[in-house]
Amino acid sequence: TSPQHDAPRAVNVDLQTDATLQVDISDALSERDKVKFTVHTKSTLPNFKQNEFSVVRQHEEFIWLHDSFVENEEYAGYIIPPAPPRPDFDASREKLQKLGEGEGSMTKEEFTKMKQELEAEYLAIFKKTVAMHEVFLCRVAAHPVLRKDMNFHVFLEYNQDLSVRGKNKREKMEDFFKNVVKSADGVLVAGVKDVDDFFEHEKTFLLEYHNRVKDASSKSDRMIRSHKSKSPHCLIISTCLGKFFLKVSELFEKTRKIEARVAADEDLKLADLLKYYLRESQAAKDLLYRRGRALVDYENANKALDKARAKNKDVLQAETSQQVCCQKFEKISESAKQELIDFKTRRVAAFRKNLVELAELELKHAKVIFYYTWLSISDSIKSVSQPAVIGSPIGWSTIGPVSSGFGRCRPSF
Amino acid sequence: MAASSRRNPPPLPGAENQDPLSEMADEDSDEGEDIFVGNSNPVAEAFQPDTANGEEPADLFSEAETSTAVNSSITTSKSNGVHSDNENDLFAEVSVELSMENPSTTAKSSGAEFTPSLTRSATQPESMEQLEEEKDEDSFDMEVAVTNPEKIGDGMNAYMAYKVSTRTTLPMFRNRTFSVWRRFSDFLGLYEKLSVKHSLNGCIIPPPPEKSVVGMTKVKVGKDDSSSADFVERRRAALERYLQRVVCHPSLLQDPDVREFLERDELPRAVGTHTLSGAGFLKMINRASDAVSKMTIKISDSDAWFDNKLQEVESEELQLRKLHAVVDSLVNHRKELCGNTAVFAKSMAMLGNSEDNTALSRALSQLAEVEDKMETLHQEQAASDFFILAELLADYIRLLGAVRGCFEQRMKTWQRWQEAQSTLQKKREVEAKLLWANKPDKLQQAKEEITEWEGKVTQYERDFDRISVTVRKEFLRFEKEKSKDFKSQIVKYLESLLQSQQRHVKFWEAFLPEAKAIA
């Protein structure tokens, strides 16, 4: 039976895959403190030497690519696909460590079960980070302009190390200050009322939306954590109960596993969705900021030109400067409108897809739990140990097993 | 109600309605491993779908009734229209069925502790088998309920009064149905009286719920919030279970104190129950000395049955304690999840508001509502965990303590016998010495003492045999009751889980089309 979950690339974004350029992450390896992604490309474009090839990339190289887009003036008018978050296994590792330390205080059974679960959690985080990186690449590949970017092609094709090092302390400090300046400026720029109704509306909308998504994202994280933290208690209950009520203990165990799945699904379909759109709405806001900045520059250039003309001094200079600003502004405006419309379409489609899938999964899990509970009750009445009859009368496809294998993960798409 | 009109979920492989209990597993009821094995007919009657559970539809005693002041959160959820009523009846509370020896053969003295069957089997060790498979004959209907908690008085002198209603066909009561008002200390007083009279015989006296200064103070002070309502409900349910266990016990039911408790309009205030009274101190001292003696006595019993059972009881008690602690923390966790879900739902609603695509906006609001409903479900589930599961465990932890006490009584009796034997031995030695020393007057006294102690030894030995038989019988009865009890409570718990899940399914089913409608 095929695993139930879909290709993660389609999790948060609805993309048309184009035969001329297809990118995916075919493999990934988790090492001590880094993850190595195997980026696989299939393309009919003439730019590439071959039609199909793979390279190995690390997280820093993704960041480098993203940053190169952001810094490129040519792309000021586009929503830059948000960079994938850094792979973070710290929390999971910590839990595993704590489990190892607490090994003496629980029975062997409990320990094995919890270890399995923590390993599954680790694996889930791993799969997610792979998916996030993949989504980034796919968004770039799907974008009509960005897919032609030189750096992108190098990223895809160059099979040596890109020698991209992570930012050192000084550079990080520079970034930090840049961001401070930028957000201050952003407030300034946002204060300027736009002539264009569409953009004015988008500005207000995005601001509110972004904040609410941020809130929803953090609240959903907390809720799902609560969901997950119930699991160890249920585990102990089910092992304790096992000594008394075999049937109920079995039910508890089954229910627990399913509820863990529910939490994982909620995490994937809801929490990740919200997180992703938090980042994308930020990218959209950034676009608006850039446009706003360009508008302010344009208006300033106009004023400067008027002044120059009045004084009849450096008029040519002022004119060229004004021209440049005008072109920049108009270029951004033109593409920004379409970008924002596309963003909306993508967002609606992604939410639809994920909410539908979430509802279907919740429904399926609830039905399964219902069935198991019902079986348990009728078993209890009969007081006869019955062989497990799970799965056969209903014909639900079995929930895809979490693949074993701790370090090397083959994402099953 | 037809047995076939059950739930609408997938059909079970194999018919389950025909004769559920004819396929009982053949296990020794002595084991206690899988508690769902019981061989008693009352169980069959309770769960047979064809049993006319509709005898007393509007009666106090059927659990389907929700209009009384008894507002257990579990029963109210049954009135949710989602669930068909047929299913409720199937799991209606097992009415306490008593197995009684023919009342006419019971000893007429008020302190009758031993039913005729006991003397019968005391003489034949091989009838132990008979004891163990004793069928419940002559089951009479006897039901008690504790309802309508009412606060009487005000301030620190206030107390809660509970209505104790009895319905019975037993001739020893004046009426068939009657009710009285009792307060918590009355229940404790009953326990004290029964303890004094019966515990020395090795009876397992059901312990009452614990006193709670904190809980009661809140109620007295009039703190009108859910925690004191919960407390009162907990106590009411615990008192009811306590009383049901008492009347379920064939020997205890015979006790006039029990009868008086159930029937008499005004009960003299029980004085021995206050923690700081003389009786209270005495209890504390006794308990301390018991703890010491427990460590030192070890019966060199040829019958290893008692040793094994005591060990079982002790380990079971430990396990139940552990389980109880975990269930408690589970309840807390569910409450936390509740809170977080509610917060998330609000956040979702806000997001839906700011979304400018109408269909998506509506879907997000719907999602917020679903999550809100989830929160309610979680809360109910936590209540169910608590009221059904945790309370069951707490009850049995206390009961196992009482069982242990029972075994200890037996040990004390043995010790007394042994001590009498050694005293007799000493007296005989004295007599021998006197014979040798030829002191006739002292000899006479020594002989008298010897006769006296010989009598005591015989009596104590008989006592020990008697208590051994009682303890054994009581224990087996206890195991059977425990089995029934756990089973019915677990089924109740599973039922509530099931209902909760069904609503879970309904909520998401309602949401799915909304999600699909996004465009």
JSON list of C-alpha atoms in Angstrom, two decimals, chain A residues 105 107 110 201-202 205 208-210 212-217 219-227 229-230 232-234 236-248 251-252 255 259 262 266 270 274 344 347-349 351-353 355-360 362-363 365-386 389 392-394 396, chain B residues 6-16 20-21 23-25 32-38 43 47 83 90-91 316 319-320 322-323 326-327 329-330 333-334 336-337 340-344 347-351 353-357 360 363-364 367 371 374 378 385 389 392-393 482 486-487 490-491 493-495 497-499 501-502 504-506 508-509 511-512 515-519:
[
{"chain": "A", "resi": 105, "resn": "SER", "atom": "CA", "xyz": [13.50, 5.03, 35.93]},
{"chain": "A", "resi": 107, "resn": "THR", "atom": "CA", "xyz": [10.55, -0.24, 32.41]},
{"chain": "A", "resi": 110, "resn": "GLU", "atom": "CA", "xyz": [8.29, 1.96, 28.18]},
{"chain": "A", "resi": 201, "resn": "HIS", "atom": "CA", "xyz": [-5.27, 48.05, 0.04]},
{"chain": "A", "resi": 202, "resn": "GLU", "atom": "CA", "xyz": [-2.60, 45.38, -0.19]},
{"chain": "A", "resi": 205, "resn": "PHE", "atom": "CA", "xyz": [-4.25, 43.90, 4.26]},
{"chain": "A", "resi": 208, "resn": "GLU", "atom": "CA", "xyz": [-2.88, 42.83, 9.43]},
{"chain": "A", "resi": 209, "resn": "TYR", "atom": "CA", "xyz": [-2.73, 39.43, 7.81]},
{"chain": "A", "resi": 210, "resn": "HIS", "atom": "CA", "xyz": [0.92, 38.98, 8.61]},
{"chain": "A", "resi": 212, "resn": "ARG", "atom": "CA", "xyz": [-2.54, 37.42, 12.56]},
{"chain": "A", "resi": 213, "resn": "VAL", "atom": "CA", "xyz": [-0.74, 34.62, 10.81]},
{"chain": "A", "resi": 214, "resn": "LYS", "atom": "CA", "xyz": [2.12, 35.08, 13.22]},
{"chain": "A", "resi": 215, "resn": "ASP", "atom": "CA", "xyz": [-0.26, 34.81, 16.15]},
{"chain": "A", "resi": 216, "resn": "ALA", "atom": "CA", "xyz": [-2.08, 31.81, 14.71]},
{"chain": "A", "resi": 217, "resn": "SER", "atom": "CA", "xyz": [1.23, 30.13, 13.97]},
{"chain": "A", "resi": 219, "resn": "LYS", "atom": "CA", "xyz": [-0.79, 29.36, 19.04]},
{"chain": "A", "resi": 220, "resn": "SER", "atom": "CA", "xyz": [-1.06, 26.36, 16.78]},
{"chain": "A", "resi": 221, "resn": "ASP", "atom": "CA", "xyz": [2.47, 25.35, 17.73]},
{"chain": "A", "resi": 222, "resn": "ARG", "atom": "CA", "xyz": [1.56, 25.44, 21.39]},
{"chain": "A", "resi": 223, "resn": "MET", "atom": "CA", "xyz": [-1.61, 23.48, 20.87]},
{"chain": "A", "resi": 224, "resn": "ILE", "atom": "CA", "xyz": [0.16, 20.80, 18.89]},
{"chain": "A", "resi": 225, "resn": "ARG", "atom": "CA", "xyz": [2.88, 20.57, 21.51]},
{"chain": "A", "resi": 226, "resn": "SER", "atom": "CA", "xyz": [0.18, 19.92, 24.11]},
{"chain": "A", "resi": 227, "resn": "HIS", "atom": "CA", "xyz": [-1.21, 17.25, 21.89]},
{"chain": "A", "resi": 229, "resn": "SER", "atom": "CA", "xyz": [3.03, 15.88, 25.26]},
{"chain": "A", "resi": 230, "resn": "LYS", "atom": "CA", "xyz": [0.03, 13.79, 26.18]},
{"chain": "A", "resi": 232, "resn": "PRO", "atom": "CA", "xyz": [4.19, 9.76, 27.18]},
{"chain": "A", "resi": 233, "resn": "HIS", "atom": "CA", "xyz": [1.47, 9.75, 29.82]},
{"chain": "A", "resi": 234, "resn": "CYS", "atom": "CA", "xyz": [-0.75, 7.58, 27.71]},
{"chain": "A", "resi": 236, "resn": "ILE", "atom": "CA", "xyz": [2.70, 4.76, 30.86]},
{"chain": "A", "resi": 237, "resn": "ILE", "atom": "CA", "xyz": [-1.02, 4.30, 31.36]},
{"chain": "A", "resi": 238, "resn": "SER", "atom": "CA", "xyz": [-1.21, 1.70, 28.70]},
{"chain": "A", "resi": 239, "resn": "THR", "atom": "CA", "xyz": [1.71, -0.28, 30.09]},
{"chain": "A", "resi": 240, "resn": "CYS", "atom": "CA", "xyz": [0.29, -0.09, 33.61]},
{"chain": "A", "resi": 241, "resn": "LEU", "atom": "CA", "xyz": [-3.14, -1.04, 32.43]},
{"chain": "A", "resi": 242, "resn": "GLY", "atom": "CA", "xyz": [-1.63, -3.95, 30.59]},
{"chain": "A", "resi": 243, "resn": "LYS", "atom": "CA", "xyz": [-1.31, -5.74, 33.87]},
{"chain": "A", "resi": 244, "resn": "PHE", "atom": "CA", "xyz": [-5.00, -5.38, 34.56]},
{"chain": "A", "resi": 245, "resn": "PHE", "atom": "CA", "xyz": [-7.06, -4.88, 31.51]},
{"chain": "A", "resi": 246, "resn": "LEU", "atom": "CA", "xyz": [-5.45, -6.21, 28.43]},
{"chain": "A", "resi": 247, "resn": "LYS", "atom": "CA", "xyz": [-8.17, -4.97, 26.13]},
{"chain": "A", "resi": 248, "resn": "VAL", "atom": "CA", "xyz": [-8.22, -1.44, 27.43]},
{"chain": "A", "resi": 251, "resn": "LEU", "atom": "CA", "xyz": [-6.95, 0.29, 23.01]},
{"chain": "A", "resi": 252, "resn": "PHE", "atom": "CA", "xyz": [-5.01, 2.96, 24.80]},
{"chain": "A", "resi": 255, "resn": "THR", "atom": "CA", "xyz": [-5.33, 5.31, 20.32]},
{"chain": "A", "resi": 259, "resn": "GLU", "atom": "CA", "xyz": [-3.35, 10.55, 18.27]},
{"chain": "A", "resi": 262, "resn": "VAL", "atom": "CA", "xyz": [-3.12, 13.31, 14.38]},
{"chain": "A", "resi": 266, "resn": "GLU", "atom": "CA", "xyz": [-1.95, 18.85, 12.31]},
{"chain": "A", "resi": 270, "resn": "LEU", "atom": "CA", "xyz": [-1.84, 23.42, 9.74]},
{"chain": "A", "resi": 274, "resn": "LEU", "atom": "CA", "xyz": [0.81, 28.92, 8.81]},
{"chain": "A", "resi": 344, "resn": "LYS", "atom": "CA", "xyz": [-3.22, 35.50, -3.24]},
{"chain": "A", "resi": 347, "resn": "ARG", "atom": "CA", "xyz": [-2.34, 31.19, -0.77]},
{"chain": "A", "resi": 348, "resn": "VAL", "atom": "CA", "xyz": [-5.98, 30.36, -1.33]},
{"chain": "A", "resi": 349, "resn": "ALA", "atom": "CA", "xyz": [-5.07, 27.19, -3.20]},
{"chain": "A", "resi": 351, "resn": "PHE", "atom": "CA", "xyz": [-5.01, 26.69, 2.28]},
{"chain": "A", "resi": 352, "resn": "ARG", "atom": "CA", "xyz": [-7.72, 24.86, 0.44]},
{"chain": "A", "resi": 353, "resn": "LYS", "atom": "CA", "xyz": [-5.54, 21.88, -0.24]},
{"chain": "A", "resi": 355, "resn": "LEU", "atom": "CA", "xyz": [-7.49, 22.28, 5.04]},
{"chain": "A", "resi": 356, "resn": "VAL", "atom": "CA", "xyz": [-9.19, 19.65, 2.95]},
{"chain": "A", "resi": 357, "resn": "GLU", "atom": "CA", "xyz": [-6.41, 17.19, 3.63]},
{"chain": "A", "resi": 358, "resn": "LEU", "atom": "CA", "xyz": [-6.40, 18.07, 7.31]},
{"chain": "A", "resi": 359, "resn": "ALA", "atom": "CA", "xyz": [-10.13, 17.52, 7.58]},
{"chain": "A", "resi": 360, "resn": "GLU", "atom": "CA", "xyz": [-9.90, 14.23, 5.73]},
{"chain": "A", "resi": 362, "resn": "GLU", "atom": "CA", "xyz": [-8.78, 14.09, 11.15]},
{"chain": "A", "resi": 363, "resn": "LEU", "atom": "CA", "xyz": [-11.93, 12.39, 10.00]},
{"chain": "A", "resi": 365, "resn": "HIS", "atom": "CA", "xyz": [-8.27, 9.07, 12.42]},
{"chain": "A", "resi": 366, "resn": "ALA", "atom": "CA", "xyz": [-11.40, 9.84, 14.42]},
{"chain": "A", "resi": 367, "resn": "LYS", "atom": "CA", "xyz": [-13.22, 7.05, 12.67]},
{"chain": "A", "resi": 368, "resn": "VAL", "atom": "CA", "xyz": [-10.43, 4.61, 13.34]},
{"chain": "A", "resi": 369, "resn": "ILE", "atom": "CA", "xyz": [-10.32, 5.50, 17.01]},
{"chain": "A", "resi": 370, "resn": "PHE", "atom": "CA", "xyz": [-14.08, 5.19, 17.13]},
{"chain": "A", "resi": 371, "resn": "TYR", "atom": "CA", "xyz": [-13.89, 1.76, 15.63]},
{"chain": "A", "resi": 372, "resn": "TYR", "atom": "CA", "xyz": [-11.18, 0.55, 17.96]},
{"chain": "A", "resi": 373, "resn": "THR", "atom": "CA", "xyz": [-13.06, 1.88, 20.98]},
{"chain": "A", "resi": 374, "resn": "TRP", "atom": "CA", "xyz": [-16.20, 0.21, 19.84]},
{"chain": "A", "resi": 375, "resn": "LEU", "atom": "CA", "xyz": [-14.36, -3.06, 19.36]},
{"chain": "A", "resi": 376, "resn": "SER", "atom": "CA", "xyz": [-12.95, -2.70, 22.81]},
{"chain": "A", "resi": 377, "resn": "ILE", "atom": "CA", "xyz": [-16.36, -2.28, 24.32]},
{"chain": "A", "resi": 378, "resn": "SER", "atom": "CA", "xyz": [-17.85, -5.27, 22.64]},
{"chain": "A", "resi": 379, "resn": "ASP", "atom": "CA", "xyz": [-14.77, -7.27, 23.53]},
{"chain": "A", "resi": 380, "resn": "SER", "atom": "CA", "xyz": [-15.14, -6.25, 27.12]},
{"chain": "A", "resi": 381, "resn": "ILE", "atom": "CA", "xyz": [-18.72, -7.36, 27.21]},
{"chain": "A", "resi": 382, "resn": "LYS", "atom": "CA", "xyz": [-17.90, -10.71, 25.78]},
{"chain": "A", "resi": 383, "resn": "SER", "atom": "CA", "xyz": [-14.94, -11.22, 28.10]},
{"chain": "A", "resi": 384, "resn": "VAL", "atom": "CA", "xyz": [-13.35, -13.27, 25.45]},
{"chain": "A", "resi": 385, "resn": "SER", "atom": "CA", "xyz": [-10.00, -12.50, 23.99]},
{"chain": "A", "resi": 386, "resn": "GLN", "atom": "CA", "xyz": [-10.61, -11.83, 20.37]},
{"chain": "A", "resi": 389, "resn": "VAL", "atom": "CA", "xyz": [-9.81, -7.69, 13.34]},
{"chain": "A", "resi": 392, "resn": "SER", "atom": "CA", "xyz": [-10.25, -5.85, 7.31]},
{"chain": "A", "resi": 393, "resn": "PRO", "atom": "CA", "xyz": [-13.89, -4.82, 7.29]},
{"chain": "A", "resi": 394, "resn": "ILE", "atom": "CA", "xyz": [-13.22, -1.20, 6.56]},
{"chain": "A", "resi": 396, "resn": "TRP", "atom": "CA", "xyz": [-8.94, 1.88, 4.81]},
{"chain": "B", "resi": 6, "resn": "ARG", "atom": "CA", "xyz": [-27.01, -0.90, 17.78]},
{"chain": "B", "resi": 7, "resn": "ARG", "atom": "CA", "xyz": [-24.61, 1.62, 16.44]},
{"chain": "B", "resi": 8, "resn": "ASN", "atom": "CA", "xyz": [-24.14, 2.26, 12.78]},
{"chain": "B", "resi": 9, "resn": "PRO", "atom": "CA", "xyz": [-20.42, 1.62, 12.62]},
{"chain": "B", "resi": 10, "resn": "PRO", "atom": "CA", "xyz": [-18.96, -1.23, 10.60]},
{"chain": "B", "resi": 11, "resn": "PRO", "atom": "CA", "xyz": [-20.39, -4.64, 11.27]},
{"chain": "B", "resi": 12, "resn": "LEU", "atom": "CA", "xyz": [-18.47, -6.80, 13.62]},
{"chain": "B", "resi": 13, "resn": "PRO", "atom": "CA", "xyz": [-17.21, -10.03, 12.21]},
{"chain": "B", "resi": 14, "resn": "GLY", "atom": "CA", "xyz": [-19.29, -12.65, 13.91]},
{"chain": "B", "resi": 15, "resn": "ALA", "atom": "CA", "xyz": [-22.60, -12.08, 15.60]},
{"chain": "B", "resi": 16, "resn": "GLU", "atom": "CA", "xyz": [-22.23, -10.54, 18.95]},
{"chain": "B", "resi": 20, "resn": "PRO", "atom": "CA", "xyz": [-22.31, -13.22, 24.53]},
{"chain": "B", "resi": 21, "resn": "LEU", "atom": "CA", "xyz": [-21.48, -15.04, 27.65]},
{"chain": "B", "resi": 23, "resn": "GLU", "atom": "CA", "xyz": [-18.35, -18.37, 25.18]},
{"chain": "B", "resi": 24, "resn": "MET", "atom": "CA", "xyz": [-16.73, -17.45, 28.46]},
{"chain": "B", "resi": 25, "resn": "ALA", "atom": "CA", "xyz": [-13.13, -18.31, 28.67]},
{"chain": "B", "resi": 32, "resn": "GLY", "atom": "CA", "xyz": [-6.82, -12.15, 38.83]},
{"chain": "B", "resi": 33, "resn": "GLU", "atom": "CA", "xyz": [-4.78, -11.71, 35.68]},
{"chain": "B", "resi": 34, "resn": "ASP", "atom": "CA", "xyz": [-7.35, -10.79, 33.10]},
{"chain": "B", "resi": 35, "resn": "ILE", "atom": "CA", "xyz": [-10.09, -9.35, 35.15]},
{"chain": "B", "resi": 36, "resn": "PHE", "atom": "CA", "xyz": [-12.67, -9.58, 32.45]},
{"chain": "B", "resi": 37, "resn": "VAL", "atom": "CA", "xyz": [-13.19, -13.20, 33.19]},
{"chain": "B", "resi": 38, "resn": "GLY", "atom": "CA", "xyz": [-16.06, -13.61, 35.52]},
{"chain": "B", "resi": 43, "resn": "VAL", "atom": "CA", "xyz": [-22.84, -10.06, 34.89]},
{"chain": "B", "resi": 47, "resn": "PHE", "atom": "CA", "xyz": [-25.18, -6.91, 29.83]},
{"chain": "B", "resi": 83, "resn": "HIS", "atom": "CA", "xyz": [-26.47, 9.15, 20.04]},
{"chain": "B", "resi": 90, "resn": "LEU", "atom": "CA", "xyz": [-27.29, -1.34, 26.93]},
{"chain": "B", "resi": 91, "resn": "PHE", "atom": "CA", "xyz": [-24.83, 0.16, 29.28]},
{"chain": "B", "resi": 316, "resn": "GLU", "atom": "CA", "xyz": [-1.71, -4.64, 43.05]},
{"chain": "B", "resi": 319, "resn": "GLN", "atom": "CA", "xyz": [0.37, -0.67, 40.68]},
{"chain": "B", "resi": 320, "resn": "LEU", "atom": "CA", "xyz": [-2.95, 1.02, 41.21]},
{"chain": "B", "resi": 322, "resn": "LYS", "atom": "CA", "xyz": [1.13, 4.32, 40.07]},
{"chain": "B", "resi": 323, "resn": "LEU", "atom": "CA", "xyz": [-1.71, 4.19, 37.61]},
{"chain": "B", "resi": 326, "resn": "VAL", "atom": "CA", "xyz": [-0.49, 8.89, 35.86]},
{"chain": "B", "resi": 327, "resn": "VAL", "atom": "CA", "xyz": [-4.21, 9.26, 35.23]},
{"chain": "B", "resi": 329, "resn": "SER", "atom": "CA", "xyz": [-1.38, 13.88, 35.26]},
{"chain": "B", "resi": 330, "resn": "LEU", "atom": "CA", "xyz": [-3.23, 12.89, 32.12]},
{"chain": "B", "resi": 333, "resn": "HIS", "atom": "CA", "xyz": [-2.59, 17.52, 30.45]},
{"chain": "B", "resi": 334, "resn": "ARG", "atom": "CA", "xyz": [-5.97, 17.37, 28.84]},
{"chain": "B", "resi": 336, "resn": "GLU", "atom": "CA", "xyz": [-3.81, 22.21, 29.28]},
{"chain": "B", "resi": 337, "resn": "LEU", "atom": "CA", "xyz": [-4.61, 21.03, 25.80]},
{"chain": "B", "resi": 340, "resn": "ASN", "atom": "CA", "xyz": [-4.36, 25.90, 24.19]},
{"chain": "B", "resi": 341, "resn": "THR", "atom": "CA", "xyz": [-7.03, 24.76, 21.77]},
{"chain": "B", "resi": 342, "resn": "ALA", "atom": "CA", "xyz": [-9.37, 27.53, 22.87]},
{"chain": "B", "resi": 343, "resn": "VAL", "atom": "CA", "xyz": [-6.65, 30.13, 22.40]},
{"chain": "B", "resi": 344, "resn": "PHE", "atom": "CA", "xyz": [-5.82, 28.74, 18.99]},
{"chain": "B", "resi": 347, "resn": "SER", "atom": "CA", "xyz": [-6.52, 33.16, 16.81]},
{"chain": "B", "resi": 348, "resn": "MET", "atom": "CA", "xyz": [-7.89, 31.26, 13.84]},
{"chain": "B", "resi": 349, "resn": "ALA", "atom": "CA", "xyz": [-11.08, 33.28, 13.94]},
{"chain": "B", "resi": 350, "resn": "MET", "atom": "CA", "xyz": [-9.05, 36.48, 13.80]},
{"chain": "B", "resi": 351, "resn": "LEU", "atom": "CA", "xyz": [-7.13, 35.19, 10.84]},
{"chain": "B", "resi": 353, "resn": "ASN", "atom": "CA", "xyz": [-11.55, 37.85, 9.65]},
{"chain": "B", "resi": 354, "resn": "SER", "atom": "CA", "xyz": [-8.57, 39.42, 7.97]},
{"chain": "B", "resi": 355, "resn": "GLU", "atom": "CA", "xyz": [-8.54, 37.03, 5.04]},
{"chain": "B", "resi": 356, "resn": "ASP", "atom": "CA", "xyz": [-10.00, 38.79, 2.04]},
{"chain": "B", "resi": 357, "resn": "ASN", "atom": "CA", "xyz": [-10.98, 35.77, 0.01]},
{"chain": "B", "resi": 360, "resn": "LEU", "atom": "CA", "xyz": [-11.36, 30.98, 2.59]},
{"chain": "B", "resi": 363, "resn": "ALA", "atom": "CA", "xyz": [-13.61, 28.21, 6.00]},
{"chain": "B", "resi": 364, "resn": "LEU", "atom": "CA", "xyz": [-11.12, 29.59, 8.50]},
{"chain": "B", "resi": 367, "resn": "LEU", "atom": "CA", "xyz": [-12.14, 25.80, 11.43]},
{"chain": "B", "resi": 371, "resn": "GLU", "atom": "CA", "xyz": [-11.40, 23.76, 17.21]},
{"chain": "B", "resi": 374, "resn": "MET", "atom": "CA", "xyz": [-12.71, 20.15, 20.11]},
{"chain": "B", "resi": 378, "resn": "HIS", "atom": "CA", "xyz": [-11.29, 17.59, 25.45]},
{"chain": "B", "resi": 385, "resn": "ASP", "atom": "CA", "xyz": [-11.03, 10.36, 32.80]},
{"chain": "B", "resi": 389, "resn": "LEU", "atom": "CA", "xyz": [-11.13, 6.19, 35.95]},
{"chain": "B", "resi": 392, "resn": "LEU", "atom": "CA", "xyz": [-12.30, 3.93, 40.45]},
{"chain": "B", "resi": 393, "resn": "LEU", "atom": "CA", "xyz": [-8.61, 3.58, 41.09]},
{"chain": "B", "resi": 482, "resn": "LYS", "atom": "CA", "xyz": [-13.78, -6.07, 41.88]},
{"chain": "B", "resi": 486, "resn": "PHE", "atom": "CA", "xyz": [-13.78, -2.64, 37.09]},
{"chain": "B", "resi": 487, "resn": "LYS", "atom": "CA", "xyz": [-15.47, -4.09, 34.12]},
{"chain": "B", "resi": 490, "resn": "ILE", "atom": "CA", "xyz": [-14.20, 0.49, 32.18]},
{"chain": "B", "resi": 491, "resn": "VAL", "atom": "CA", "xyz": [-17.11, -0.07, 29.88]},
{"chain": "B", "resi": 493, "resn": "TYR", "atom": "CA", "xyz": [-15.34, 4.92, 30.37]},
{"chain": "B", "resi": 494, "resn": "LEU", "atom": "CA", "xyz": [-15.03, 3.39, 26.95]},
{"chain": "B", "resi": 495, "resn": "GLU", "atom": "CA", "xyz": [-18.58, 4.43, 26.26]},
{"chain": "B", "resi": 497, "resn": "LEU", "atom": "CA", "xyz": [-14.70, 7.78, 24.82]},
{"chain": "B", "resi": 498, "resn": "LEU", "atom": "CA", "xyz": [-16.87, 6.43, 22.08]},
{"chain": "B", "resi": 499, "resn": "GLN", "atom": "CA", "xyz": [-19.39, 9.21, 22.32]},
{"chain": "B", "resi": 501, "resn": "GLN", "atom": "CA", "xyz": [-15.14, 10.21, 19.22]},
{"chain": "B", "resi": 502, "resn": "GLN", "atom": "CA", "xyz": [-18.46, 10.12, 17.46]},
{"chain": "B", "resi": 504, "resn": "HIS", "atom": "CA", "xyz": [-15.32, 14.32, 16.87]},
{"chain": "B", "resi": 505, "resn": "VAL", "atom": "CA", "xyz": [-16.21, 12.60, 13.62]},
{"chain": "B", "resi": 506, "resn": "LYS", "atom": "CA", "xyz": [-19.35, 14.67, 13.16]},
{"chain": "B", "resi": 508, "resn": "TRP", "atom": "CA", "xyz": [-14.90, 17.19, 11.00]},
{"chain": "B", "resi": 509, "resn": "GLU", "atom": "CA", "xyz": [-17.49, 15.78, 8.64]},
{"chain": "B", "resi": 511, "resn": "PHE", "atom": "CA", "xyz": [-16.13, 21.03, 8.18]},
{"chain": "B", "resi": 512, "resn": "LEU", "atom": "CA", "xyz": [-14.91, 19.09, 5.17]},
{"chain": "B", "resi": 515, "resn": "ALA", "atom": "CA", "xyz": [-12.90, 23.38, 3.13]},
{"chain": "B", "resi": 516, "resn": "LYS", "atom": "CA", "xyz": [-13.72, 21.94, -0.26]},
{"chain": "B", "resi": 517, "resn": "ALA", "atom": "CA", "xyz": [-15.80, 24.98, -1.08]},
{"chain": "B", "resi": 518, "resn": "ILE", "atom": "CA", "xyz": [-12.78, 27.26, -0.98]},
{"chain": "B", "resi": 519, "resn": "ALA", "atom": "CA", "xyz": [-12.13, 28.77, -4.38]}
]
